[in-house]
Amino acid sequence: MENLILLVQTLPPLPLFFAMFVLIYLTAYFVVFRRWTPKTRPVAASCVISLFHGSPAAILAARALISHPGLSFSSPNTPSEALVLDFSVAYFLTDILHYLVFFPTDVLFIGHHVATLYIFLSCRYIVRHGSYAILFLLILAEVTSACQNTWTLGRVRRDDVPFAAKLYAYLSPPFYAFYSVVRGIVAPLFVYKMGAFYISGQADSLVPRWAWVSWMTVVVIALLVSISWIYGLWCELYRERTDKMKKKVR
């Protein structure tokens, strides 16, 4: 037993995290949601691994940043930060496989995951600096994860299960508002601060220009897509509420 524990402790964290997420996904798909329809089972399984990644990643990232208060946008990656990056890389690798198997034509999501992986991998294994900014953005991205995945599960079953329809209707306004504040206000302000630091040249000797320019490009595009997505959901909610009001008037 001691030899087994020692072996686990010496193994690289990335393969262990990847195996963990694959196991969670398979358990969700073949056990937890085995009675769901072929259309909803993959979505539900993806939501489960996202739940196991989102909030834990945000908490781990916050802890890693708080434990080193003197970090800047160009600081060397700490061991705790590197661990969070590996944790997130494992999740995105698993979810990419999910999309390639079940939704290979969803180019937008696959592209998003590939771009996110590029940032994590280049920061973790090539540049080895700048994870402060990446982890702060990870916190902003995942702080809405629990609410979003619960909302998604309600959305995919709302036509089949009355409780799911009620859950979806109940969560939609607060989730949209929370997401809008985080992605529409807080994240852009942080990205502006991040861009101003890199453009000033303070990080040129530690973070190569190709790295931070590519990171900024991916992040800005992701923010624009997120804002467009939540705007579309607000419009959809408005139409749903308007239609209900019209039916009541009739």
GROMACS .gro file of C-alpha atoms in nm:
model
  250
    1MET     CA    1   0.000   0.000   0.000
    2GLU     CA    2   0.281   0.242   0.087
    3ASN     CA    3   0.444   0.173  -0.249
    4LEU     CA    4   0.114   0.245  -0.425
    5ILE     CA    5   0.071   0.576  -0.240
    6LEU     CA    6   0.430   0.672  -0.323
    7LEU     CA    7   0.371   0.588  -0.690
    8VAL     CA    8   0.059   0.805  -0.703
    9GLN     CA    9   0.242   1.095  -0.538
   10THR     CA   10   0.526   1.078  -0.791
   11LEU     CA   11   0.306   1.055  -1.102
   12PRO     CA   12   0.259   1.375  -1.306
   13PRO     CA   13  -0.070   1.543  -1.204
   14LEU     CA   14  -0.200   1.599  -1.557
   15PRO     CA   15  -0.253   1.228  -1.646
   16LEU     CA   16  -0.416   1.169  -1.305
   17PHE     CA   17  -0.655   1.462  -1.349
   18PHE     CA   18  -0.735   1.351  -1.704
   19ALA     CA   19  -0.813   0.997  -1.588
   20MET     CA   20  -1.032   1.140  -1.313
   21PHE     CA   21  -1.240   1.352  -1.551
   22VAL     CA   22  -1.276   1.066  -1.800
   23LEU     CA   23  -1.396   0.838  -1.519
   24ILE     CA   24  -1.646   1.100  -1.398
   25TYR     CA   25  -1.775   1.149  -1.752
   26LEU     CA   26  -1.818   0.777  -1.817
   27THR     CA   27  -1.990   0.727  -1.482
   28ALA     CA   28  -2.229   1.011  -1.554
   29TYR     CA   29  -2.302   0.890  -1.907
   30PHE     CA   30  -2.339   0.517  -1.843
   31VAL     CA   31  -2.471   0.517  -1.485
   32VAL     CA   32  -2.620   0.843  -1.359
   33PHE     CA   33  -2.798   0.945  -1.681
   34ARG     CA   34  -2.843   0.604  -1.841
   35ARG     CA   35  -3.222   0.654  -1.865
   36TRP     CA   36  -3.195   0.990  -2.039
   37THR     CA   37  -3.242   1.022  -2.413
   38PRO     CA   38  -2.945   0.984  -2.652
   39LYS     CA   39  -2.969   1.358  -2.718
   40THR     CA   40  -2.958   1.471  -2.355
   41ARG     CA   41  -2.721   1.213  -2.202
   42PRO     CA   42  -2.401   1.358  -2.353
   43VAL     CA   43  -2.501   1.713  -2.255
   44ALA     CA   44  -2.572   1.602  -1.899
   45ALA     CA   45  -2.244   1.412  -1.871
   46SER     CA   46  -2.057   1.719  -1.998
   47CYS     CA   47  -2.233   1.933  -1.738
   48VAL     CA   48  -2.124   1.694  -1.464
   49ILE     CA   49  -1.753   1.715  -1.547
   50SER     CA   50  -1.794   2.091  -1.581
   51LEU     CA   51  -1.941   2.100  -1.230
   52PHE     CA   52  -1.647   1.896  -1.100
   53HIS     CA   53  -1.410   2.141  -1.269
   54GLY     CA   54  -1.569   2.487  -1.246
   55SER     CA   55  -1.612   2.572  -0.878
   56PRO     CA   56  -1.313   2.363  -0.761
   57ALA     CA   57  -1.092   2.531  -1.022
   58ALA     CA   58  -1.209   2.877  -0.913
   59ILE     CA   59  -1.144   2.793  -0.546
   60LEU     CA   60  -0.803   2.638  -0.616
   61ALA     CA   61  -0.703   2.932  -0.836
   62ALA     CA   62  -0.813   3.185  -0.574
   63ARG     CA   63  -0.621   2.997  -0.306
   64ALA     CA   64  -0.309   2.983  -0.525
   65LEU     CA   65  -0.323   3.358  -0.589
   66ILE     CA   66  -0.401   3.455  -0.229
   67SER     CA   67  -0.112   3.245  -0.098
   68HIS     CA   68   0.129   3.456  -0.306
   69PRO     CA   69   0.005   3.818  -0.269
   70GLY     CA   70   0.305   3.974  -0.445
   71LEU     CA   71   0.234   3.818  -0.786
   72SER     CA   72   0.212   4.028  -1.102
   73PHE     CA   73   0.119   3.964  -1.465
   74SER     CA   74   0.478   3.856  -1.536
   75SER     CA   75   0.560   3.658  -1.222
   76PRO     CA   76   0.701   3.303  -1.253
   77ASN     CA   77   0.437   3.032  -1.217
   78THR     CA   78   0.423   2.890  -0.865
   79PRO     CA   79   0.377   2.513  -0.806
   80SER     CA   80   0.019   2.569  -0.685
   81GLU     CA   81  -0.062   2.772  -0.996
   82ALA     CA   82   0.088   2.504  -1.219
   83LEU     CA   83  -0.131   2.245  -1.047
   84VAL     CA   84  -0.447   2.446  -1.123
   85LEU     CA   85  -0.341   2.479  -1.487
   86ASP     CA   86  -0.293   2.102  -1.512
   87PHE     CA   87  -0.633   2.048  -1.350
   88SER     CA   88  -0.800   2.272  -1.609
   89VAL     CA   89  -0.606   2.125  -1.902
   90ALA     CA   90  -0.732   1.780  -1.805
   91TYR     CA   91  -1.092   1.901  -1.797
   92PHE     CA   92  -1.076   2.075  -2.135
   93LEU     CA   93  -0.909   1.773  -2.296
   94THR     CA   94  -1.193   1.554  -2.170
   95ASP     CA   95  -1.462   1.794  -2.286
   96ILE     CA   96  -1.299   1.828  -2.629
   97LEU     CA   97  -1.321   1.451  -2.668
   98HIS     CA   98  -1.687   1.475  -2.570
   99TYR     CA   99  -1.755   1.732  -2.844
  100LEU     CA  100  -1.554   1.545  -3.105
  101VAL     CA  101  -1.755   1.228  -3.039
  102PHE     CA  102  -2.107   1.371  -2.999
  103PHE     CA  103  -2.099   1.721  -3.151
  104PRO     CA  104  -1.817   1.729  -3.408
  105THR     CA  105  -1.986   2.008  -3.606
  106ASP     CA  106  -1.996   2.246  -3.309
  107VAL     CA  107  -1.695   2.436  -3.435
  108LEU     CA  108  -1.747   2.731  -3.199
  109PHE     CA  109  -1.721   2.528  -2.877
  110ILE     CA  110  -1.441   2.308  -3.005
  111GLY     CA  111  -1.250   2.617  -3.117
  112HIS     CA  112  -1.307   2.778  -2.777
  113HIS     CA  113  -1.171   2.473  -2.596
  114VAL     CA  114  -0.869   2.442  -2.827
  115ALA     CA  115  -0.786   2.813  -2.781
  116THR     CA  116  -0.824   2.784  -2.404
  117LEU     CA  117  -0.597   2.479  -2.402
  118TYR     CA  118  -0.340   2.674  -2.601
  119ILE     CA  119  -0.332   2.945  -2.335
  120PHE     CA  120  -0.306   2.701  -2.045
  121LEU     CA  121  -0.044   2.479  -2.208
  122SER     CA  122   0.175   2.763  -2.336
  123CYS     CA  123   0.162   2.939  -1.998
  124ARG     CA  124   0.229   2.618  -1.806
  125TYR     CA  125   0.492   2.444  -2.016
  126ILE     CA  126   0.651   2.702  -2.249
  127VAL     CA  127   0.643   3.053  -2.101
  128ARG     CA  128   0.626   2.942  -1.735
  129HIS     CA  129   0.534   3.297  -1.638
  130GLY     CA  130   0.212   3.496  -1.628
  131SER     CA  131  -0.022   3.243  -1.470
  132TYR     CA  132  -0.146   3.513  -1.232
  133ALA     CA  133  -0.345   3.670  -1.516
  134ILE     CA  134  -0.457   3.334  -1.656
  135LEU     CA  135  -0.582   3.207  -1.320
  136PHE     CA  136  -0.764   3.532  -1.244
  137LEU     CA  137  -0.942   3.498  -1.578
  138LEU     CA  138  -1.013   3.134  -1.492
  139ILE     CA  139  -1.183   3.246  -1.171
  140LEU     CA  140  -1.400   3.492  -1.363
  141ALA     CA  141  -1.485   3.226  -1.619
  142GLU     CA  142  -1.574   2.955  -1.366
  143VAL     CA  143  -1.742   3.155  -1.091
  144THR     CA  144  -2.070   3.118  -1.283
  145SER     CA  145  -2.012   2.750  -1.362
  146ALA     CA  146  -2.234   2.591  -1.096
  147CYS     CA  147  -2.529   2.812  -1.182
  148GLN     CA  148  -2.475   2.774  -1.557
  149ASN     CA  149  -2.456   2.394  -1.551
  150THR     CA  150  -2.762   2.362  -1.329
  151TRP     CA  151  -2.945   2.597  -1.564
  152THR     CA  152  -2.828   2.391  -1.864
  153LEU     CA  153  -2.956   2.067  -1.712
  154GLY     CA  154  -3.293   2.230  -1.653
  155ARG     CA  155  -3.297   2.368  -2.006
  156VAL     CA  156  -3.232   2.035  -2.179
  157ARG     CA  157  -3.509   1.858  -1.982
  158ARG     CA  158  -3.764   2.140  -1.960
  159ASP     CA  159  -3.989   1.986  -2.229
  160ASP     CA  160  -3.993   1.646  -2.058
  161VAL     CA  161  -3.988   1.714  -1.683
  162PRO     CA  162  -4.208   1.979  -1.515
  163PHE     CA  163  -3.954   2.033  -1.236
  164ALA     CA  164  -3.681   2.096  -1.492
  165ALA     CA  165  -3.901   2.355  -1.663
  166LYS     CA  166  -3.960   2.532  -1.330
  167LEU     CA  167  -3.589   2.519  -1.245
  168TYR     CA  168  -3.498   2.663  -1.583
  169ALA     CA  169  -3.754   2.944  -1.550
  170TYR     CA  170  -3.645   3.021  -1.194
  171LEU     CA  171  -3.271   3.027  -1.265
  172SER     CA  172  -3.274   3.212  -1.596
  173PRO     CA  173  -3.304   3.578  -1.477
  174PRO     CA  174  -3.051   3.558  -1.187
  175PHE     CA  175  -2.808   3.349  -1.393
  176TYR     CA  176  -2.826   3.590  -1.687
  177ALA     CA  177  -2.774   3.887  -1.454
  178PHE     CA  178  -2.480   3.724  -1.274
  179TYR     CA  179  -2.319   3.617  -1.601
  180SER     CA  180  -2.372   3.963  -1.753
  181VAL     CA  181  -2.198   4.139  -1.464
  182VAL     CA  182  -1.902   3.900  -1.462
  183ARG     CA  183  -1.849   3.872  -1.838
  184GLY     CA  184  -1.976   4.215  -1.937
  185ILE     CA  185  -1.821   4.436  -1.667
  186VAL     CA  186  -1.567   4.271  -1.436
  187ALA     CA  187  -1.385   4.062  -1.699
  188PRO     CA  188  -1.343   4.346  -1.953
  189LEU     CA  189  -1.201   4.572  -1.681
  190PHE     CA  190  -0.947   4.308  -1.582
  191VAL     CA  191  -0.857   4.237  -1.945
  192TYR     CA  192  -0.800   4.610  -1.998
  193LYS     CA  193  -0.566   4.618  -1.697
  194MET     CA  194  -0.388   4.308  -1.824
  195GLY     CA  195  -0.345   4.452  -2.173
  196ALA     CA  196  -0.218   4.785  -2.040
  197PHE     CA  197   0.049   4.606  -1.837
  198TYR     CA  198   0.175   4.399  -2.129
  199ILE     CA  199   0.165   4.686  -2.377
  200SER     CA  200   0.375   4.896  -2.139
  201GLY     CA  201   0.662   4.651  -2.198
  202GLN     CA  202   0.710   4.563  -1.830
  203ALA     CA  203   0.686   4.192  -1.906
  204ASP     CA  204   0.891   4.177  -2.228
  205SER     CA  205   1.190   4.007  -2.064
  206LEU     CA  206   0.976   3.737  -1.902
  207VAL     CA  207   0.663   3.688  -2.114
  208PRO     CA  208   0.741   3.685  -2.489
  209ARG     CA  209   0.539   3.923  -2.699
  210TRP     CA  210   0.397   3.641  -2.916
  211ALA     CA  211   0.262   3.483  -2.598
  212TRP     CA  212   0.081   3.776  -2.443
  213VAL     CA  213  -0.047   3.903  -2.780
  214SER     CA  214  -0.196   3.562  -2.859
  215TRP     CA  215  -0.337   3.531  -2.506
  216MET     CA  216  -0.500   3.872  -2.528
  217THR     CA  217  -0.643   3.794  -2.872
  218VAL     CA  218  -0.802   3.470  -2.753
  219VAL     CA  219  -0.938   3.630  -2.436
  220VAL     CA  220  -1.091   3.928  -2.615
  221ILE     CA  221  -1.258   3.706  -2.876
  222ALA     CA  222  -1.390   3.477  -2.601
  223LEU     CA  223  -1.533   3.775  -2.414
  224LEU     CA  224  -1.708   3.905  -2.725
  225VAL     CA  225  -1.857   3.561  -2.792
  226SER     CA  226  -1.972   3.535  -2.429
  227ILE     CA  227  -2.135   3.878  -2.440
  228SER     CA  228  -2.306   3.789  -2.768
  229TRP     CA  229  -2.428   3.460  -2.618
  230ILE     CA  230  -2.578   3.617  -2.305
  231TYR     CA  231  -2.735   3.895  -2.513
  232GLY     CA  232  -2.908   3.629  -2.722
  233LEU     CA  233  -3.037   3.461  -2.406
  234TRP     CA  234  -3.176   3.790  -2.274
  235CYS     CA  235  -3.356   3.839  -2.604
  236GLU     CA  236  -3.493   3.485  -2.587
  237LEU     CA  237  -3.616   3.541  -2.230
  238TYR     CA  238  -3.784   3.866  -2.333
  239ARG     CA  239  -3.963   3.691  -2.619
  240GLU     CA  240  -4.077   3.408  -2.389
  241ARG     CA  241  -4.214   3.651  -2.130
  242THR     CA  242  -4.380   3.862  -2.399
  243ASP     CA  243  -4.549   3.558  -2.553
  244LYS     CA  244  -4.681   3.453  -2.211
  245MET     CA  245  -4.824   3.798  -2.151
  246LYS     CA  246  -4.995   3.795  -2.490
  247LYS     CA  247  -5.151   3.454  -2.418
  248LYS     CA  248  -5.284   3.577  -2.083
  249VAL     CA  249  -5.438   3.882  -2.248
  250ARG     CA  250  -5.618   3.655  -2.496
   0.00000   0.00000   0.00000
